[in-house]
mmCIF file of N, CA and C in Angstrom:
data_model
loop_
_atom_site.group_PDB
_atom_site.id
_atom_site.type_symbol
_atom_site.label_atom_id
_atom_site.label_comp_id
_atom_site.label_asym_id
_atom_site.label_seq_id
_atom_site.Cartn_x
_atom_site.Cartn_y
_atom_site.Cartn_z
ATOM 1 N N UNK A 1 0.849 -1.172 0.000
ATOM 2 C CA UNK A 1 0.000 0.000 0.000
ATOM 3 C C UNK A 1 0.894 1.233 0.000
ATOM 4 N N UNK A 2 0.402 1.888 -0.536
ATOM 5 C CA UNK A 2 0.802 3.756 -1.203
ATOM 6 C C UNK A 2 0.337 4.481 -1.078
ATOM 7 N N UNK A 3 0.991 5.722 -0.812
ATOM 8 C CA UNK A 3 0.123 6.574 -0.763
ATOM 9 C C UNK A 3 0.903 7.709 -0.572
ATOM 10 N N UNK A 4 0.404 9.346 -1.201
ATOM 11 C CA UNK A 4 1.145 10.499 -0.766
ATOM 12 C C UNK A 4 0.271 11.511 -0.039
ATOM 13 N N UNK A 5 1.146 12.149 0.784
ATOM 14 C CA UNK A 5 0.086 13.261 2.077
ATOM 15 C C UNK A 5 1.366 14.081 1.132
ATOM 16 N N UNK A 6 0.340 15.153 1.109
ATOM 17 C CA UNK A 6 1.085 16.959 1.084
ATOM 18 C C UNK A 6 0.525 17.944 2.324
ATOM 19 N N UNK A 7 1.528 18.413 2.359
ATOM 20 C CA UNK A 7 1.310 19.917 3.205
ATOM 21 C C UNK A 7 0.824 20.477 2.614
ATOM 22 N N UNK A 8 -0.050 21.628 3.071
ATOM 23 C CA UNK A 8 -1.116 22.178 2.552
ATOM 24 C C UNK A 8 -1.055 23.681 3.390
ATOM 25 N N UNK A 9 -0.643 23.880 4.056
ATOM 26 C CA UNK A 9 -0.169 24.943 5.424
ATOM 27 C C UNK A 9 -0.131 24.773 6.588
ATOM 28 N N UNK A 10 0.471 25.786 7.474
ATOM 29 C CA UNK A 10 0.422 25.616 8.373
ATOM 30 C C UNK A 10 1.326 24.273 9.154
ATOM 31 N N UNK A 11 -0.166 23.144 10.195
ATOM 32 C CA UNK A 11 0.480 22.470 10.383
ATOM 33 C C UNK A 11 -0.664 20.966 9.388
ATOM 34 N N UNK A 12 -1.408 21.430 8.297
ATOM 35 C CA UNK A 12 -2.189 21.049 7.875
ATOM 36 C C UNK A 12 -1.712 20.034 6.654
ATOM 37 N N UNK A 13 -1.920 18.854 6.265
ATOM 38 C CA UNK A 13 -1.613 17.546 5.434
ATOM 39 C C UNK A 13 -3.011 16.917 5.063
ATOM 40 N N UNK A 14 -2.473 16.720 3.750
ATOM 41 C CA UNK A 14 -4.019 16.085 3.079
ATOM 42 C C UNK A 14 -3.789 15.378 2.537
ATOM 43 N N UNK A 15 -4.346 14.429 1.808
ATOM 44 C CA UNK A 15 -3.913 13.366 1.012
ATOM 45 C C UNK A 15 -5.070 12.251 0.947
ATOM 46 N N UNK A 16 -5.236 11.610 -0.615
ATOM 47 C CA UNK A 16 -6.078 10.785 -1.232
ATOM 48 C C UNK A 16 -5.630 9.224 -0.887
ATOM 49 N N UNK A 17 -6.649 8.414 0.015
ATOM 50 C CA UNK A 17 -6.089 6.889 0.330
ATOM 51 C C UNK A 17 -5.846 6.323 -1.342
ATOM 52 N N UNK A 18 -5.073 5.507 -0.774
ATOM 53 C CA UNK A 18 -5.164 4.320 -2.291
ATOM 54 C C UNK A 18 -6.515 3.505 -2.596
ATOM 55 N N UNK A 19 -7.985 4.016 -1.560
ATOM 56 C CA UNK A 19 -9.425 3.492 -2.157
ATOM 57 C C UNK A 19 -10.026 4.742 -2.988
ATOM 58 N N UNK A 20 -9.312 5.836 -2.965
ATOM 59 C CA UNK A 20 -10.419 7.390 -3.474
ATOM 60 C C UNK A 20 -10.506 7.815 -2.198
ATOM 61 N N UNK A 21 -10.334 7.966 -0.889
ATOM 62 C CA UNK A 21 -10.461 9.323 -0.594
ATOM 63 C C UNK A 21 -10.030 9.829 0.393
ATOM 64 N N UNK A 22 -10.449 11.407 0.384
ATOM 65 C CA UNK A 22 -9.518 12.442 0.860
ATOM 66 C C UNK A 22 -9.551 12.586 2.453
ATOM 67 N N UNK A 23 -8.425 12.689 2.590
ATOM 68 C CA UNK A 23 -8.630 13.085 4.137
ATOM 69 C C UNK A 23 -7.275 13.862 4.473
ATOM 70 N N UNK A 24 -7.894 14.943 5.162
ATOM 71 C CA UNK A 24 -7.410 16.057 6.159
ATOM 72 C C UNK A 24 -6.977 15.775 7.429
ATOM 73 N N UNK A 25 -5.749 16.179 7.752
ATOM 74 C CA UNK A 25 -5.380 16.118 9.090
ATOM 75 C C UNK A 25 -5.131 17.484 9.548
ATOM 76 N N UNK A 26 -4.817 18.062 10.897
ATOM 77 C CA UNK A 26 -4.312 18.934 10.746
ATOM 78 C C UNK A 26 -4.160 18.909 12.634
ATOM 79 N N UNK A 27 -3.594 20.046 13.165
ATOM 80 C CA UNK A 27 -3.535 20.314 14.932
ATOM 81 C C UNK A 27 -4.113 20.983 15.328
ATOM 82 N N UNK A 28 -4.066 21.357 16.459
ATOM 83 C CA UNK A 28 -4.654 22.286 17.104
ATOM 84 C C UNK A 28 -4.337 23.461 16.915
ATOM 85 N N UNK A 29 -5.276 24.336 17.375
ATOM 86 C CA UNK A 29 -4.803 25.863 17.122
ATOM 87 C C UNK A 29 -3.747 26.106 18.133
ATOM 88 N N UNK A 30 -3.463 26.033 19.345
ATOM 89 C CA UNK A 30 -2.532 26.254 20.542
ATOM 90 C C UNK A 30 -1.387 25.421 20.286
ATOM 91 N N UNK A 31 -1.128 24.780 19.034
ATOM 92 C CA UNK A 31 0.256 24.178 18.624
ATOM 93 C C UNK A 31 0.325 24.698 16.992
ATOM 94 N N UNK A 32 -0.288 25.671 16.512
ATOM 95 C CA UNK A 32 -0.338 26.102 15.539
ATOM 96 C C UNK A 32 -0.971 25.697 14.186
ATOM 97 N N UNK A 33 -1.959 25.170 14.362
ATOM 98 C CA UNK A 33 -2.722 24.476 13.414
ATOM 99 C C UNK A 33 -4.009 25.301 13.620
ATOM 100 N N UNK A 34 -4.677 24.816 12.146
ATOM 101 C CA UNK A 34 -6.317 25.948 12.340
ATOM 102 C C UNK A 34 -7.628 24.742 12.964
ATOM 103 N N UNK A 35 -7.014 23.586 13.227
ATOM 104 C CA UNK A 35 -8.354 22.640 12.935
ATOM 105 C C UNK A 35 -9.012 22.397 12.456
ATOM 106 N N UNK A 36 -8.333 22.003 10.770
ATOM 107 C CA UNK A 36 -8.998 21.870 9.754
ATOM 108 C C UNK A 36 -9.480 20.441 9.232
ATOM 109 N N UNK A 37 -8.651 19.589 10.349
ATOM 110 C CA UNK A 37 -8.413 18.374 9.868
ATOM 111 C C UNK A 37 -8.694 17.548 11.029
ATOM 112 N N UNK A 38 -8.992 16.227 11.508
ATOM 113 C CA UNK A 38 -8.554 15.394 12.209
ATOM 114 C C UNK A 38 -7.221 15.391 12.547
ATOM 115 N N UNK A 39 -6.821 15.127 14.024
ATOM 116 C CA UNK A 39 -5.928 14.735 14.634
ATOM 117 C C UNK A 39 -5.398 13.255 13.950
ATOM 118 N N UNK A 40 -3.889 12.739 13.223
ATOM 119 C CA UNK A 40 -3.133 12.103 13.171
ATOM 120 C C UNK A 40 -3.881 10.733 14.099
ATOM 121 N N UNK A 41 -3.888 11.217 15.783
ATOM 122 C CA UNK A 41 -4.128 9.639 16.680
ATOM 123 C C UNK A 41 -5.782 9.918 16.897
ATOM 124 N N UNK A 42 -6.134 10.547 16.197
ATOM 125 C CA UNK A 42 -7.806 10.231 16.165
ATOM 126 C C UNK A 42 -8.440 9.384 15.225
ATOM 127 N N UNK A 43 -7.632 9.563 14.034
ATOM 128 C CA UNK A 43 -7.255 8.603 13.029
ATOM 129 C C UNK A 43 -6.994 7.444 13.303
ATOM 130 N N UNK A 44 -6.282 7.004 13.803
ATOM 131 C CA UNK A 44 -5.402 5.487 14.410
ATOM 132 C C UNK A 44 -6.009 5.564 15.543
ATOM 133 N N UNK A 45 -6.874 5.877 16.227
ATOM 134 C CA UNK A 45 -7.775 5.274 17.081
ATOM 135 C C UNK A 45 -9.116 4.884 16.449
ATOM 136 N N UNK A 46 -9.775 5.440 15.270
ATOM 137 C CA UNK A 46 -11.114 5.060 14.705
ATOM 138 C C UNK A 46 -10.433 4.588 13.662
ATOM 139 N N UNK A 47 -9.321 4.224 13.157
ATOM 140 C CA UNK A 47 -8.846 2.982 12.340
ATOM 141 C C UNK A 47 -9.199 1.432 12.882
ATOM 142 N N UNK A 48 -8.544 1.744 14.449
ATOM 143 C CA UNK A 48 -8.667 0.566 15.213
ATOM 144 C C UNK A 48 -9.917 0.300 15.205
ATOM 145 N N UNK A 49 -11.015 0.724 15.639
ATOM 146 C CA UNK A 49 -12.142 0.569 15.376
ATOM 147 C C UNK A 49 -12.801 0.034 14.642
ATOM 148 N N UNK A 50 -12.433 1.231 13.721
ATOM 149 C CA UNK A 50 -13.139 0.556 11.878
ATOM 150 C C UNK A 50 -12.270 -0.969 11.394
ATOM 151 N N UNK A 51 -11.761 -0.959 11.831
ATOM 152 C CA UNK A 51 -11.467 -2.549 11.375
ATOM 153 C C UNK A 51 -11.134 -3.680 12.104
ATOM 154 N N UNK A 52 -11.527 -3.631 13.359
ATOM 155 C CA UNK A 52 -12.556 -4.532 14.208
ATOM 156 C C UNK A 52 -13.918 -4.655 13.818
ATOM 157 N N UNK A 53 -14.460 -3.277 13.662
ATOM 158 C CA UNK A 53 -16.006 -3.815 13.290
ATOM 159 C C UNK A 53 -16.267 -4.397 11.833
ATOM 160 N N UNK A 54 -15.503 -4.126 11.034
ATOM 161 C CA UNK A 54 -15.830 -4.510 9.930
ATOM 162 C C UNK A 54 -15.045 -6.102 9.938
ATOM 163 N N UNK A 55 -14.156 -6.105 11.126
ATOM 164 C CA UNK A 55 -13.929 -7.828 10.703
ATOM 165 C C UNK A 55 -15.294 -8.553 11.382
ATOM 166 N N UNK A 56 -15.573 -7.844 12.729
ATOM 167 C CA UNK A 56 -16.970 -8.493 13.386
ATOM 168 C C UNK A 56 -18.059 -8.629 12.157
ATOM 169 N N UNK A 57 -18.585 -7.793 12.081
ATOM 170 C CA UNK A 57 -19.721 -7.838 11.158
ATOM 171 C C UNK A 57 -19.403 -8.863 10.021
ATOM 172 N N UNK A 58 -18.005 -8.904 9.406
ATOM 173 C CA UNK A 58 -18.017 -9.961 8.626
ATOM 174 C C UNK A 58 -18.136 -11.254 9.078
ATOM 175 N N UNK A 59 -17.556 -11.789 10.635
ATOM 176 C CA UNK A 59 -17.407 -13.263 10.933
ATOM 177 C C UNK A 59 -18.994 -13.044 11.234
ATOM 178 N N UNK A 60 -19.876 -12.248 11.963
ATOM 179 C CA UNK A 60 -21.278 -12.222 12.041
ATOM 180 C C UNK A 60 -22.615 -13.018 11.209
ATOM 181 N N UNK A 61 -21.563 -12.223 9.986
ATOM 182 C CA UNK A 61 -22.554 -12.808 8.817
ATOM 183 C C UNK A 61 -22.001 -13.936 8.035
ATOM 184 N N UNK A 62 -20.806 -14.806 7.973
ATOM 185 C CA UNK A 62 -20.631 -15.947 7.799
ATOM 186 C C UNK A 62 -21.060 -16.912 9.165
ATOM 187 N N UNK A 63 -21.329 -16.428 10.192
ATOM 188 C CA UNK A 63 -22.029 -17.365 11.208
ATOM 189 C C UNK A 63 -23.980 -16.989 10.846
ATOM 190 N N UNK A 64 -24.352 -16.499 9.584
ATOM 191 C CA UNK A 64 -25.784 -15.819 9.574
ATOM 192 C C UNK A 64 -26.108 -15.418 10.693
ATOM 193 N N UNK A 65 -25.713 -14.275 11.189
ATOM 194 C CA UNK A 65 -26.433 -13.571 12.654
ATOM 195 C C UNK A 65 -25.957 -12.384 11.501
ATOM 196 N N UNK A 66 -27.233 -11.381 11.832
ATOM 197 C CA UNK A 66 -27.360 -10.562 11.367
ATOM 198 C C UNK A 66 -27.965 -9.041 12.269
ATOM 199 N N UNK A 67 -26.617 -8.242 13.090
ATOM 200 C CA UNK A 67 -27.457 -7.478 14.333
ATOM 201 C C UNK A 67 -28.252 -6.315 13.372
ATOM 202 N N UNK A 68 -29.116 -5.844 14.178
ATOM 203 C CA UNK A 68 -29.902 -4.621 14.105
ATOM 204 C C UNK A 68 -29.472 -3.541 14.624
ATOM 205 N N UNK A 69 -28.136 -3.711 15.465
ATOM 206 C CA UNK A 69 -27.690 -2.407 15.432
ATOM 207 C C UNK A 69 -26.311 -2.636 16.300
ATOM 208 N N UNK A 70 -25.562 -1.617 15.950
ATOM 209 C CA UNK A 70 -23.664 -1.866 16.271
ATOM 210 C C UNK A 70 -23.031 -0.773 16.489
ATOM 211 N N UNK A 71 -22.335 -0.063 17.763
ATOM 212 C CA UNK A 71 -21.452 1.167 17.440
ATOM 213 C C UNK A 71 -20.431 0.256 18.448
ATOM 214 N N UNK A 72 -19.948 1.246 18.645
ATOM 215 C CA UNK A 72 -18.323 0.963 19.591
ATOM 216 C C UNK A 72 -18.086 2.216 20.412
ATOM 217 N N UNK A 73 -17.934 2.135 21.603
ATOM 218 C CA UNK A 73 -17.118 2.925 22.319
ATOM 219 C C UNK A 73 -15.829 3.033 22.597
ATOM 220 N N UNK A 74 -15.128 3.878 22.163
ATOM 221 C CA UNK A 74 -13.464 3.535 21.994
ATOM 222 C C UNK A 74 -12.876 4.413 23.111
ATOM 223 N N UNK A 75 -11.763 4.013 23.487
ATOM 224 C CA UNK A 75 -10.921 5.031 24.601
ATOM 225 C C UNK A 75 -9.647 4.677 24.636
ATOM 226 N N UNK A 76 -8.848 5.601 24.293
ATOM 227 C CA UNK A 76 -7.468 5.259 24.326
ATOM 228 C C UNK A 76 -6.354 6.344 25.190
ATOM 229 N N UNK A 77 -5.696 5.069 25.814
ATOM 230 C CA UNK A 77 -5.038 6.075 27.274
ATOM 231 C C UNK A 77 -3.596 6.395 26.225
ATOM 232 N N UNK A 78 -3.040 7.832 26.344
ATOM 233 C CA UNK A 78 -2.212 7.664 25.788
ATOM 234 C C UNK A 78 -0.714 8.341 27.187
ATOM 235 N N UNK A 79 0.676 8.323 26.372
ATOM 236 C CA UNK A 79 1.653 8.135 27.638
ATOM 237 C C UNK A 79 1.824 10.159 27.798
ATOM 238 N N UNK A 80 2.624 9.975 28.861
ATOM 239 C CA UNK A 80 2.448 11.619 29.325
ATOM 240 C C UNK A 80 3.583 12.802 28.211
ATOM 241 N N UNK A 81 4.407 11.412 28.391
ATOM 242 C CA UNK A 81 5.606 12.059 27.614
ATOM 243 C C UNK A 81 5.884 11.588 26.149
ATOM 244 N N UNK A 82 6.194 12.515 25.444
ATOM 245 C CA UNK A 82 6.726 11.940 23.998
ATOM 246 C C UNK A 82 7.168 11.223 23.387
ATOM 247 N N UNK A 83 7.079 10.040 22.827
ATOM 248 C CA UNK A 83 6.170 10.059 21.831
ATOM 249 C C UNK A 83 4.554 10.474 21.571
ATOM 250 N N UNK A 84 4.271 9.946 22.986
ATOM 251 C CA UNK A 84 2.308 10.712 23.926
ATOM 252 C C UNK A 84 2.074 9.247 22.706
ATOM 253 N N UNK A 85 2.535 7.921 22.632
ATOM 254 C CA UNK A 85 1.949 6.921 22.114
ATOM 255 C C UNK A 85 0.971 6.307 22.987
ATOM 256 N N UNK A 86 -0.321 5.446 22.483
ATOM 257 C CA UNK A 86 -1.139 4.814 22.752
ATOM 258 C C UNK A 86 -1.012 3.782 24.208
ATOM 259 N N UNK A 87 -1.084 3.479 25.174
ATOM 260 C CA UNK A 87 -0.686 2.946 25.958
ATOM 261 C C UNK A 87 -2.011 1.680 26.201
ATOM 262 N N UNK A 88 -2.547 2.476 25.982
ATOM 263 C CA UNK A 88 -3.944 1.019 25.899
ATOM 264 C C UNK A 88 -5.489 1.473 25.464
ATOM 265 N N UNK A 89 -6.004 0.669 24.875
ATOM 266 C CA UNK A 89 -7.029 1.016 24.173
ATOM 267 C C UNK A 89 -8.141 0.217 24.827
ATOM 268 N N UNK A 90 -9.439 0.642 25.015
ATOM 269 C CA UNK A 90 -10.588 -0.119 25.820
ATOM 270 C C UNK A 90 -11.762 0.117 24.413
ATOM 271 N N UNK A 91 -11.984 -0.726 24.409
ATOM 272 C CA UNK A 91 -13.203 -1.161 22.723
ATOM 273 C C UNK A 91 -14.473 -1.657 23.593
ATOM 274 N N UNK A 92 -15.530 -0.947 23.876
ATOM 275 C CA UNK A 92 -16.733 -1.640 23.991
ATOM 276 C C UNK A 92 -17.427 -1.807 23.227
ATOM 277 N N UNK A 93 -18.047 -3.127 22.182
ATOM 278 C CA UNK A 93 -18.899 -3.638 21.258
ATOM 279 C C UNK A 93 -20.232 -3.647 22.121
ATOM 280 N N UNK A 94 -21.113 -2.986 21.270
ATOM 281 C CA UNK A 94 -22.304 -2.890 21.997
ATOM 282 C C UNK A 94 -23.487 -3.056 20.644
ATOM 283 N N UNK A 95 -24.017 -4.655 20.651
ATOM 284 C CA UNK A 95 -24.368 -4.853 19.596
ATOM 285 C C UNK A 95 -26.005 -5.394 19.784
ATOM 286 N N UNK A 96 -27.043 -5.210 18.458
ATOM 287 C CA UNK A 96 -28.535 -5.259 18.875
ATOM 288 C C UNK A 96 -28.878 -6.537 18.223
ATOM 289 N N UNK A 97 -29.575 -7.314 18.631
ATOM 290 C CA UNK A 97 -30.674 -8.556 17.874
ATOM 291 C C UNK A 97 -30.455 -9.692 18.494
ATOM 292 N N UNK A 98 -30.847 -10.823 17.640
ATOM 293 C CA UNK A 98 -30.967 -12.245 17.785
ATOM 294 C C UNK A 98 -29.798 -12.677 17.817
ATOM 295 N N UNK A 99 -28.484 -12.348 18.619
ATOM 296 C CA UNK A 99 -27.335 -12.524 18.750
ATOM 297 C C UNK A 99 -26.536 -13.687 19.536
ATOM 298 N N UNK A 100 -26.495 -14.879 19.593
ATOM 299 C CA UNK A 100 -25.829 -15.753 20.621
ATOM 300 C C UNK A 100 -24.322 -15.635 20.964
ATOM 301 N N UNK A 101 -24.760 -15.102 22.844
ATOM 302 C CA UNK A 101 -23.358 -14.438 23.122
ATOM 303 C C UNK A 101 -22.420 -15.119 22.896
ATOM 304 N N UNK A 102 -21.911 -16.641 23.027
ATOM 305 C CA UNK A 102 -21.174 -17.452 22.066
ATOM 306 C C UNK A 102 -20.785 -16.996 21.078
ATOM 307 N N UNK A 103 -21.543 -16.849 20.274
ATOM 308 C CA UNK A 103 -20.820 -16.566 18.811
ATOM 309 C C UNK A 103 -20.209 -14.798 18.581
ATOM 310 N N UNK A 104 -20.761 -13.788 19.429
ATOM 311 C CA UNK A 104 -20.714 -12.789 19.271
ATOM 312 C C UNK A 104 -19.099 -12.562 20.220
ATOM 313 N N UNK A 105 -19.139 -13.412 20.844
ATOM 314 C CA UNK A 105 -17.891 -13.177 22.028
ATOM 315 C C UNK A 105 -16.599 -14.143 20.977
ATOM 316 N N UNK A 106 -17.103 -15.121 19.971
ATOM 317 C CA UNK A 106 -16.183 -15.602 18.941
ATOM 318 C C UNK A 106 -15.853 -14.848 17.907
ATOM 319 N N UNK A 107 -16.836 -13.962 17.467
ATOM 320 C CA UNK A 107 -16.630 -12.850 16.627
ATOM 321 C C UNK A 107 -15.472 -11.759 17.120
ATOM 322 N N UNK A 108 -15.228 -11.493 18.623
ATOM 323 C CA UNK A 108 -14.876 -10.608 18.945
ATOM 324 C C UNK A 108 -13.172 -10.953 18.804
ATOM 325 N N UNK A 109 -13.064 -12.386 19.708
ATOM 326 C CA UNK A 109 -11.803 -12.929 19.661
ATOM 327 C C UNK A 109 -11.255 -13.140 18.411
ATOM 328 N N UNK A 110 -11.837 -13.505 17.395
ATOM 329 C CA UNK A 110 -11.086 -13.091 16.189
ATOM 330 C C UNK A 110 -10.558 -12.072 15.916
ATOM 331 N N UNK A 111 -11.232 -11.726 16.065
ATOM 332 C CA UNK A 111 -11.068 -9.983 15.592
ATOM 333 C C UNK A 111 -9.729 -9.412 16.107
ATOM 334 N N UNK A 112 -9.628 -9.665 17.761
ATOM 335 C CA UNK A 112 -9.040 -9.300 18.400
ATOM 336 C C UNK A 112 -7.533 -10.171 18.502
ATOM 337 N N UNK A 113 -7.988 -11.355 18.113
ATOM 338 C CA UNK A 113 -6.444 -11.708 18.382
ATOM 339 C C UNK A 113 -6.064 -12.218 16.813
ATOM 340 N N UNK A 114 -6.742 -12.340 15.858
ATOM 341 C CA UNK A 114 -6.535 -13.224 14.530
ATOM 342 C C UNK A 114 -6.334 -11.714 13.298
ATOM 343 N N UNK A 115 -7.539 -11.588 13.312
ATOM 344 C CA UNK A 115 -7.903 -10.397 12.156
ATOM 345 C C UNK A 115 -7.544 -9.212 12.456
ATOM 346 N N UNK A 116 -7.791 -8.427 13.148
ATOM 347 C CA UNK A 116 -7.542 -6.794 12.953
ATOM 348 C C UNK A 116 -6.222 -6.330 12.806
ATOM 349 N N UNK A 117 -5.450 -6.217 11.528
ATOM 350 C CA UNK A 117 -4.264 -5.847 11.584
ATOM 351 C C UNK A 117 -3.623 -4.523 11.757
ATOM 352 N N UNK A 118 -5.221 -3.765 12.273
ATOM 353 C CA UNK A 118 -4.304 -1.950 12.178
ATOM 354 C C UNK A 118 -4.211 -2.347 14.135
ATOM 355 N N UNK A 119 -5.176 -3.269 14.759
ATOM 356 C CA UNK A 119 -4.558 -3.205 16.518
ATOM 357 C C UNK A 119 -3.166 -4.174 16.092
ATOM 358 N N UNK A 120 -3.150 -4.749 15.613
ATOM 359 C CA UNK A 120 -1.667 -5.874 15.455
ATOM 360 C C UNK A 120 -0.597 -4.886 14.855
ATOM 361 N N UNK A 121 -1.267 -3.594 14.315
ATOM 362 C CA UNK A 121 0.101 -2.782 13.966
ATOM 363 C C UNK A 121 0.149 -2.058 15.172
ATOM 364 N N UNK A 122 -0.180 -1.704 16.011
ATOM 365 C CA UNK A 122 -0.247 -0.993 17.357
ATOM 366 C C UNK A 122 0.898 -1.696 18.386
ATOM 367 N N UNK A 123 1.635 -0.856 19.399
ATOM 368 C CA UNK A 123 1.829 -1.038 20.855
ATOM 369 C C UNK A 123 1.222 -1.437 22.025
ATOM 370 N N UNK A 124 -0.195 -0.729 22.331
ATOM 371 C CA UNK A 124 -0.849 -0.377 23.339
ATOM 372 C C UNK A 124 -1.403 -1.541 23.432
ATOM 373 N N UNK A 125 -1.157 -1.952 24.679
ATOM 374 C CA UNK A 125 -2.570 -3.050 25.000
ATOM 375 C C UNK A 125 -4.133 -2.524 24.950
ATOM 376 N N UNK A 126 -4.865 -3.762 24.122
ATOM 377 C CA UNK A 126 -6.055 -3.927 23.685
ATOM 378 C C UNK A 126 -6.730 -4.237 24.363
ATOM 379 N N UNK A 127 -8.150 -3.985 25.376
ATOM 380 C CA UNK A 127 -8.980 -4.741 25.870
ATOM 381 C C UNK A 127 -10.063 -4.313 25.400
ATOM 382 N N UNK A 128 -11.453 -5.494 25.637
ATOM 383 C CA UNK A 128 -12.497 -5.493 24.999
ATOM 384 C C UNK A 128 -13.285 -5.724 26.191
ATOM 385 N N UNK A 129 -14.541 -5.410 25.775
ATOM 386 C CA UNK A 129 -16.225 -5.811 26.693
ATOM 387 C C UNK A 129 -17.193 -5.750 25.440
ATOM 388 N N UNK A 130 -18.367 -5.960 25.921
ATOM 389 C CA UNK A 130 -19.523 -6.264 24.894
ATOM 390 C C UNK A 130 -20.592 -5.927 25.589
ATOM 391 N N UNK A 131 -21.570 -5.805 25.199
ATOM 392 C CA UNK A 131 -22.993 -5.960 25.731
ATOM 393 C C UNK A 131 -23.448 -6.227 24.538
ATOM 394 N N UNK A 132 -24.861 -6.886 24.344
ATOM 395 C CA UNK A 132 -25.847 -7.289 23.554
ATOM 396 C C UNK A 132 -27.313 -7.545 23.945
ATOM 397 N N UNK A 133 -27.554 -6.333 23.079
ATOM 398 C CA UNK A 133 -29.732 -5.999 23.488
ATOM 399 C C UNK A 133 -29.623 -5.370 25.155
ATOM 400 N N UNK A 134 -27.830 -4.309 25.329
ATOM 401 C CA UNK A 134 -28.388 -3.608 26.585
ATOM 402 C C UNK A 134 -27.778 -4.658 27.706
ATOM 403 N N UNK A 135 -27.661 -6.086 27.520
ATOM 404 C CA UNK A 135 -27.182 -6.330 28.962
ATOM 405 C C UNK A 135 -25.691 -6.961 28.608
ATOM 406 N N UNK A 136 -24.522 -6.363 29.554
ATOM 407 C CA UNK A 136 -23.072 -6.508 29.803
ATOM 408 C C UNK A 136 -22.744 -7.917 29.975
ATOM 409 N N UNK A 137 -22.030 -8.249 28.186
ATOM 410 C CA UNK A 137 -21.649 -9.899 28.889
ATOM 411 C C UNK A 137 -20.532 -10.326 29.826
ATOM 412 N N UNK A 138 -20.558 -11.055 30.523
ATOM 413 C CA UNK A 138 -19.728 -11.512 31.290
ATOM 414 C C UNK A 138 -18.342 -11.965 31.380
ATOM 415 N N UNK A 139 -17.897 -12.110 29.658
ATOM 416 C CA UNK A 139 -16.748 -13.269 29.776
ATOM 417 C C UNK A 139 -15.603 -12.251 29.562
ATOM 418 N N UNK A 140 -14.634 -12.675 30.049
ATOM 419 C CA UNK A 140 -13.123 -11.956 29.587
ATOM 420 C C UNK A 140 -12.955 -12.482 27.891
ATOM 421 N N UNK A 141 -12.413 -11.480 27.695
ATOM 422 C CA UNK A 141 -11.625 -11.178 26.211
ATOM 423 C C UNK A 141 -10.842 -10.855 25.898
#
């Protein structure tokens, strides 16, 4: 994979993925940026995300479970001092329907230890929880 970011001003970088499209980064205003863009680790935190859920939803629907509804709560602790890298990330899957926590808690462990290669490109330790239809499942992950 390829790809080119340009400066654009300031402390502002843009650049077209290798699928079509554009995305803006940029800083804060109090480090000299206008906030034109997403933050760099806001990015690589809803990367992590986005491709956990999209591996879930895929093992989902090769097991035919099909939820009615899916977000994620993400939180990532990061360190005090510089690099200020990721130190651990907490993922709550919070998913709706005819779901058997079995399979939804197998969906997850894939994800988590097999498939998601932007947390396998990461440092920070990963932990997970779930709920499904509202009530908090029980098992470690």
């Amino acid at each position: 994979m390829e790809l080119t970011i340009k400066w654009k001003e300031k402390m502002a970088f843009s650049g077209v993925t290798p699928s079509g499209h554009e995305i803006t980064m940029d800083a804060a205003p109090e480090v000299g940026g206008e906030n034109s863009g997403a933050r760099p680790t806001e990015l690589l935190l809803q990367a992590v995300a986005g491709c956990t859920g999209i591996d879930i939803i895929s093992i989902l629907h090769k097991m035919r479970l099909e939820p009615t509804s899916f977000h994620m709560e993400v939180k990532g602790d990061r360190a005090e001092e510089h690099p200020k890298r990721f130190t651990a990330i907490n993922i709550h899957y919070a998913l709706e329907g005819q779901l058997p926590e079995d399979k939804v808690v197998r969906a997850i462990q894939l994800s988590k230890d097999k498939y998601c290669s932007v947390s396998h490109s990461l440092n920070a330790e990963i932990t997970v929880s779930y709920s499904i239809n509202g009530v908090k499942g029980e098992n470690q992950i």
